[in-house]
Coordinates of C-alpha atoms in Angstrom, one line a residue:
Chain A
X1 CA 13.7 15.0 6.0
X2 CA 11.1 14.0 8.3
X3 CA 8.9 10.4 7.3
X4 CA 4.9 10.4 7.1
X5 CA 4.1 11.1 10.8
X6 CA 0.9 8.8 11.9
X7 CA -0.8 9.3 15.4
X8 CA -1.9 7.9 17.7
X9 CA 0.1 5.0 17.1
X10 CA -2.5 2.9 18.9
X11 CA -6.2 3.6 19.6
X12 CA -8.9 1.0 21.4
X13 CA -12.6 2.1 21.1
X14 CA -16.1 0.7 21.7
X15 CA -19.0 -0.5 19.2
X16 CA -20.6 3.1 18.1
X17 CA -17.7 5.6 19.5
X18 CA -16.3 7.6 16.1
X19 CA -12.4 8.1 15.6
X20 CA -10.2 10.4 14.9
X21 CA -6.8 9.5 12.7
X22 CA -4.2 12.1 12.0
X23 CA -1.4 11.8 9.1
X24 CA 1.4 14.3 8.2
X25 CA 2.8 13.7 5.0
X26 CA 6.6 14.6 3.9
X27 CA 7.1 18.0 3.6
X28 CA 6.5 19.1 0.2
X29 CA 4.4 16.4 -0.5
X30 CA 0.8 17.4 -1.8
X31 CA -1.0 13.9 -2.4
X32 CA -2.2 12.1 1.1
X33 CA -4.0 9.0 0.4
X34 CA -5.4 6.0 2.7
X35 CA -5.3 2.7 2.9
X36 CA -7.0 0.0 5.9
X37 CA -4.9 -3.1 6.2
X38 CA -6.3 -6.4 7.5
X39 CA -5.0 -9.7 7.5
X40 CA -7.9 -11.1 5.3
X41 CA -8.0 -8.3 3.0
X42 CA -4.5 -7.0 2.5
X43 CA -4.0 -3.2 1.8
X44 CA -7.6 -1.2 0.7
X45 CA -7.7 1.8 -0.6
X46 CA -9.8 4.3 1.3
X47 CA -9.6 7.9 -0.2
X48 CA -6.9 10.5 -1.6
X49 CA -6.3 14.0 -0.8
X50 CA -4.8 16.9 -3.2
X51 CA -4.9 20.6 -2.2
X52 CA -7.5 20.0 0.1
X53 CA -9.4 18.3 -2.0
X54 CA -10.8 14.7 -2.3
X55 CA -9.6 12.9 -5.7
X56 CA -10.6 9.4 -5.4
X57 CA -12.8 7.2 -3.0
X58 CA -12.5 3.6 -2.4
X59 CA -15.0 1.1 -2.2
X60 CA -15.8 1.8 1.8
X61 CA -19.4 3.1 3.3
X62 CA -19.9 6.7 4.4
X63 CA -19.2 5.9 8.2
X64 CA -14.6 6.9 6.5
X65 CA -14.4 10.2 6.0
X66 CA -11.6 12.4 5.7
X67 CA -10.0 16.1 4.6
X68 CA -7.0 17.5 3.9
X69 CA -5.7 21.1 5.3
X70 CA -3.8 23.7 3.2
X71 CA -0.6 22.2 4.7
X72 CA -1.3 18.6 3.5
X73 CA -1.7 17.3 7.0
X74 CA -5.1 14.8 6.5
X75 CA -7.1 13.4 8.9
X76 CA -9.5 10.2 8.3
X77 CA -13.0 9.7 10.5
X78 CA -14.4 6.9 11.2
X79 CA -17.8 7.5 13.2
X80 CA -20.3 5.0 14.3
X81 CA -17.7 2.1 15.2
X82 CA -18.4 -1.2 14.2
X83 CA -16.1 -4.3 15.1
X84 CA -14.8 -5.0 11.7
X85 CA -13.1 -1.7 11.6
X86 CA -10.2 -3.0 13.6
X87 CA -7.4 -3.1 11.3
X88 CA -4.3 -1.1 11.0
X89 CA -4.6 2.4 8.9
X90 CA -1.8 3.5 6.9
X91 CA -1.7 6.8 5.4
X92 CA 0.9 7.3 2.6
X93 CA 2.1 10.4 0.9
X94 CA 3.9 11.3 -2.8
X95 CA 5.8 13.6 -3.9
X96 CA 3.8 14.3 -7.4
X97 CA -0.1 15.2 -7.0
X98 CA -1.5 11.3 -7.9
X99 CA -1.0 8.6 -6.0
X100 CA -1.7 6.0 -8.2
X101 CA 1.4 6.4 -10.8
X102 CA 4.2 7.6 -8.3
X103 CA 6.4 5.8 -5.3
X104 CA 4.1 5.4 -2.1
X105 CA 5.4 6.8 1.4
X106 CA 3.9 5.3 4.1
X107 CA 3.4 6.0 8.0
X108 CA 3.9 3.2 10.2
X109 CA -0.1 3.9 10.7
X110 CA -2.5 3.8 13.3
X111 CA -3.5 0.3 14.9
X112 CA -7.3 0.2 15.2
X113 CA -9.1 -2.0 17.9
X114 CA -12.8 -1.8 18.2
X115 CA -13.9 -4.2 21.5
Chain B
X1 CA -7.0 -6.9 -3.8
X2 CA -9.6 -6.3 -6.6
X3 CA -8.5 -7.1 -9.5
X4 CA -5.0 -7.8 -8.8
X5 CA -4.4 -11.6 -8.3
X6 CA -1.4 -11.9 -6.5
X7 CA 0.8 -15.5 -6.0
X8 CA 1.6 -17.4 -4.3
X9 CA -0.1 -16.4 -0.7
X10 CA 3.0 -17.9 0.9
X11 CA 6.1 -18.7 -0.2
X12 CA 9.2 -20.3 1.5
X13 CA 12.8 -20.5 -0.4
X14 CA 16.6 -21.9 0.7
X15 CA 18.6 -19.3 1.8
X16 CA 20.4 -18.1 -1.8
X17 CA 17.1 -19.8 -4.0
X18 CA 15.5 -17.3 -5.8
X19 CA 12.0 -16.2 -5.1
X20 CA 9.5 -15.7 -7.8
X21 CA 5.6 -13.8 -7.2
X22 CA 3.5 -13.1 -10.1
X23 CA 0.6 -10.2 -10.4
X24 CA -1.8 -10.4 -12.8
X25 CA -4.1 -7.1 -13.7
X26 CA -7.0 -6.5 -15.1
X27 CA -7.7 -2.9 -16.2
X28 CA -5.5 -2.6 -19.7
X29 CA -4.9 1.1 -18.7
X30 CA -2.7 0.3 -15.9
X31 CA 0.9 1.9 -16.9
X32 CA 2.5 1.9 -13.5
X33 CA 3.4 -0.9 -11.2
X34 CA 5.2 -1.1 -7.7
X35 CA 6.1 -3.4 -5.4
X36 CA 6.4 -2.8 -1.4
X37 CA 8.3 -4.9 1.0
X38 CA 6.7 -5.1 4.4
X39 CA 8.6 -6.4 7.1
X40 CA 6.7 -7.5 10.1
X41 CA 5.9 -4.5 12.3
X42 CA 7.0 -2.2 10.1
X43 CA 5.5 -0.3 6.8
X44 CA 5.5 -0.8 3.5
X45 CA 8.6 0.1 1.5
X46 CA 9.0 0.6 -1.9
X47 CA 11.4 -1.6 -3.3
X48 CA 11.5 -1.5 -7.2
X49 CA 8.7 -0.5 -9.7
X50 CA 8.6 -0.6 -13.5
X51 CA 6.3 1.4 -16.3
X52 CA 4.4 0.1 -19.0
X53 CA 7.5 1.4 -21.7
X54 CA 9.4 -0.9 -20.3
X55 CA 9.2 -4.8 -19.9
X56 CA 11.9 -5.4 -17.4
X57 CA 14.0 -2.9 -14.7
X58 CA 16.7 -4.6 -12.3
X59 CA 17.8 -3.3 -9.2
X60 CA 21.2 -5.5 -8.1
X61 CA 18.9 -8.8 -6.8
X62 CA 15.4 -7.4 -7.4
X63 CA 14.1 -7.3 -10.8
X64 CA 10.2 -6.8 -11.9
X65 CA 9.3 -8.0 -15.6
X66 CA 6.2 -7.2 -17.1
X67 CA 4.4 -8.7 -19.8
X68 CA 1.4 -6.4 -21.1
X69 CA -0.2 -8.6 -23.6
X70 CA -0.7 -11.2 -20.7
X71 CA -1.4 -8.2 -18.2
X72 CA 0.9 -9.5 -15.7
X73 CA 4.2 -9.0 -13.8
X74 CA 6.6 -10.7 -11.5
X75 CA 9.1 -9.9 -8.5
X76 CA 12.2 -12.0 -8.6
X77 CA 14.6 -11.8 -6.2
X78 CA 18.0 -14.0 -6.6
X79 CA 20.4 -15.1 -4.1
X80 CA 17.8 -14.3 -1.2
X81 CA 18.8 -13.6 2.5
X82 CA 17.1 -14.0 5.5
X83 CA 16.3 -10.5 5.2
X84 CA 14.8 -10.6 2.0
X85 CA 11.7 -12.3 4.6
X86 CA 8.9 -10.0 4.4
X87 CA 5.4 -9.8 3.2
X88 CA 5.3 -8.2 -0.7
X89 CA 2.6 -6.1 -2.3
X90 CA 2.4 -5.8 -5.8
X91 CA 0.1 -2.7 -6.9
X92 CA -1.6 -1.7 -10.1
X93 CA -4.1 1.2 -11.2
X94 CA -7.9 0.1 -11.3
X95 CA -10.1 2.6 -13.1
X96 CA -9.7 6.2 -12.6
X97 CA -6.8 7.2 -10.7
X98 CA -7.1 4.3 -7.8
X99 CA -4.1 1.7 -7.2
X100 CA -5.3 -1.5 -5.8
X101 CA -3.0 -3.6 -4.5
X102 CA -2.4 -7.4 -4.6
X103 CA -3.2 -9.6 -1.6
X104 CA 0.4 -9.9 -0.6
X105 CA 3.3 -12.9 -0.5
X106 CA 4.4 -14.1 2.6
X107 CA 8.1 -14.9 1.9
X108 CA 10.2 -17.0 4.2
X109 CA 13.7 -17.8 3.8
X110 CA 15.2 -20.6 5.8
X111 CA 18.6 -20.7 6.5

């Protein structure tokens, strides 16, 4: 069985551009939920996905948004570009609907640079 | 993470020490709690995790022991290897259906 499937793998934008993540979870796997990853603030939790629909937000501003489509793919949005947005984005799917009480499967995520 | 204190930052053992990192939580509904092994490059990996109706759960040299009444929980790992070098995440649930995670141990283990 396939892994979570993250692209791109690598993405370098400007100051203002918006971004586009994509993130396709294990098949049969429901839950999508994402996390940034920085090397001052570990693993944050960005939003979850269940049949389309959002379940829980982290603490982030408007600018990260995301959806889910009726075949659990996800993808995550990030518009108005800002420097500290650089970090590495992992999306992770399980196999029950909550992410929050059940093992973790993550992508090897998308790498984020913002020059 | 928020409210999941995670030590030490770094951490460097003997090859065949043991290895000991300790989570503390805050919210007293947590009832799950993972770990994830991240080696560098790679993602995070699940490597053991343990419910609150348990206090201790052993997988050959991992084991995870949780203490509720203190609200916190430990990784050990005996005999280590030098591929037991990794950065580890401990995790908890904050609030309504979130898991926060810990800020992460660097281990090292010199040969």
């Amino acid at each position: 069985k396939a892994g979570v499937t993250q692209t791109p793998r690598y993405l370098i934008k400007t100051r203002g551009q918006q971004v586009t993540l994509s993130c396709s979870p294990i098949s049969g796997h429901r839950s999508v939920s994402w996390y940034q990853q920085t090397p001052g603030q570990g693993l944050q939790f960005l939003f979850e996905y269940f049949s389309e629909t959002q379940r829980n937000k982290g603490n982030f501003p408007g600018r990260f948004s995301g959806r889910q489509f009726s075949n659990s793919r996800s993808e995550m949005n990030v518009s108005t570009l800002e420097l500290g947005d650089s970090a590495l984005y992992l999306c992770a799917s399980s196999i029950t609907g909550s992410s929050y009480n059940s093992p973790l499967h993550f992508g090897n995520g998308t790498r984020l640079t913002v020059t | 993470g928020e409210n999941v204190e995670q030590h030490p930052s770094t951490l460097s053992v003997q090859e065949g020490d043991s290895a000991v990192i300790k989570c503390t939580y805050s919210d007293s509904a947590s009832n799950y709690f993972p770990w994830y092994k991240q080696e560098l490059g790679k993602r995070p990996q699940l490597i053991i995790d343990i419910r609150s109706n348990v206090g201790e759960k052993k997988d050959q040299r991992i084991a995870v022991t949780l203490n509720k009444t203190a609200k916190h929980f430990s990784l050990h790992i005996t005999e280590t290897q030098p591929e037991d070098s990794a950065v580890y995440f401990c995790a908890a649930i904050k609030g309504a259906q979130k898991l926060v995670f810990g800020q992460g141990t660097r281990l090292t283990i010199n040969p």
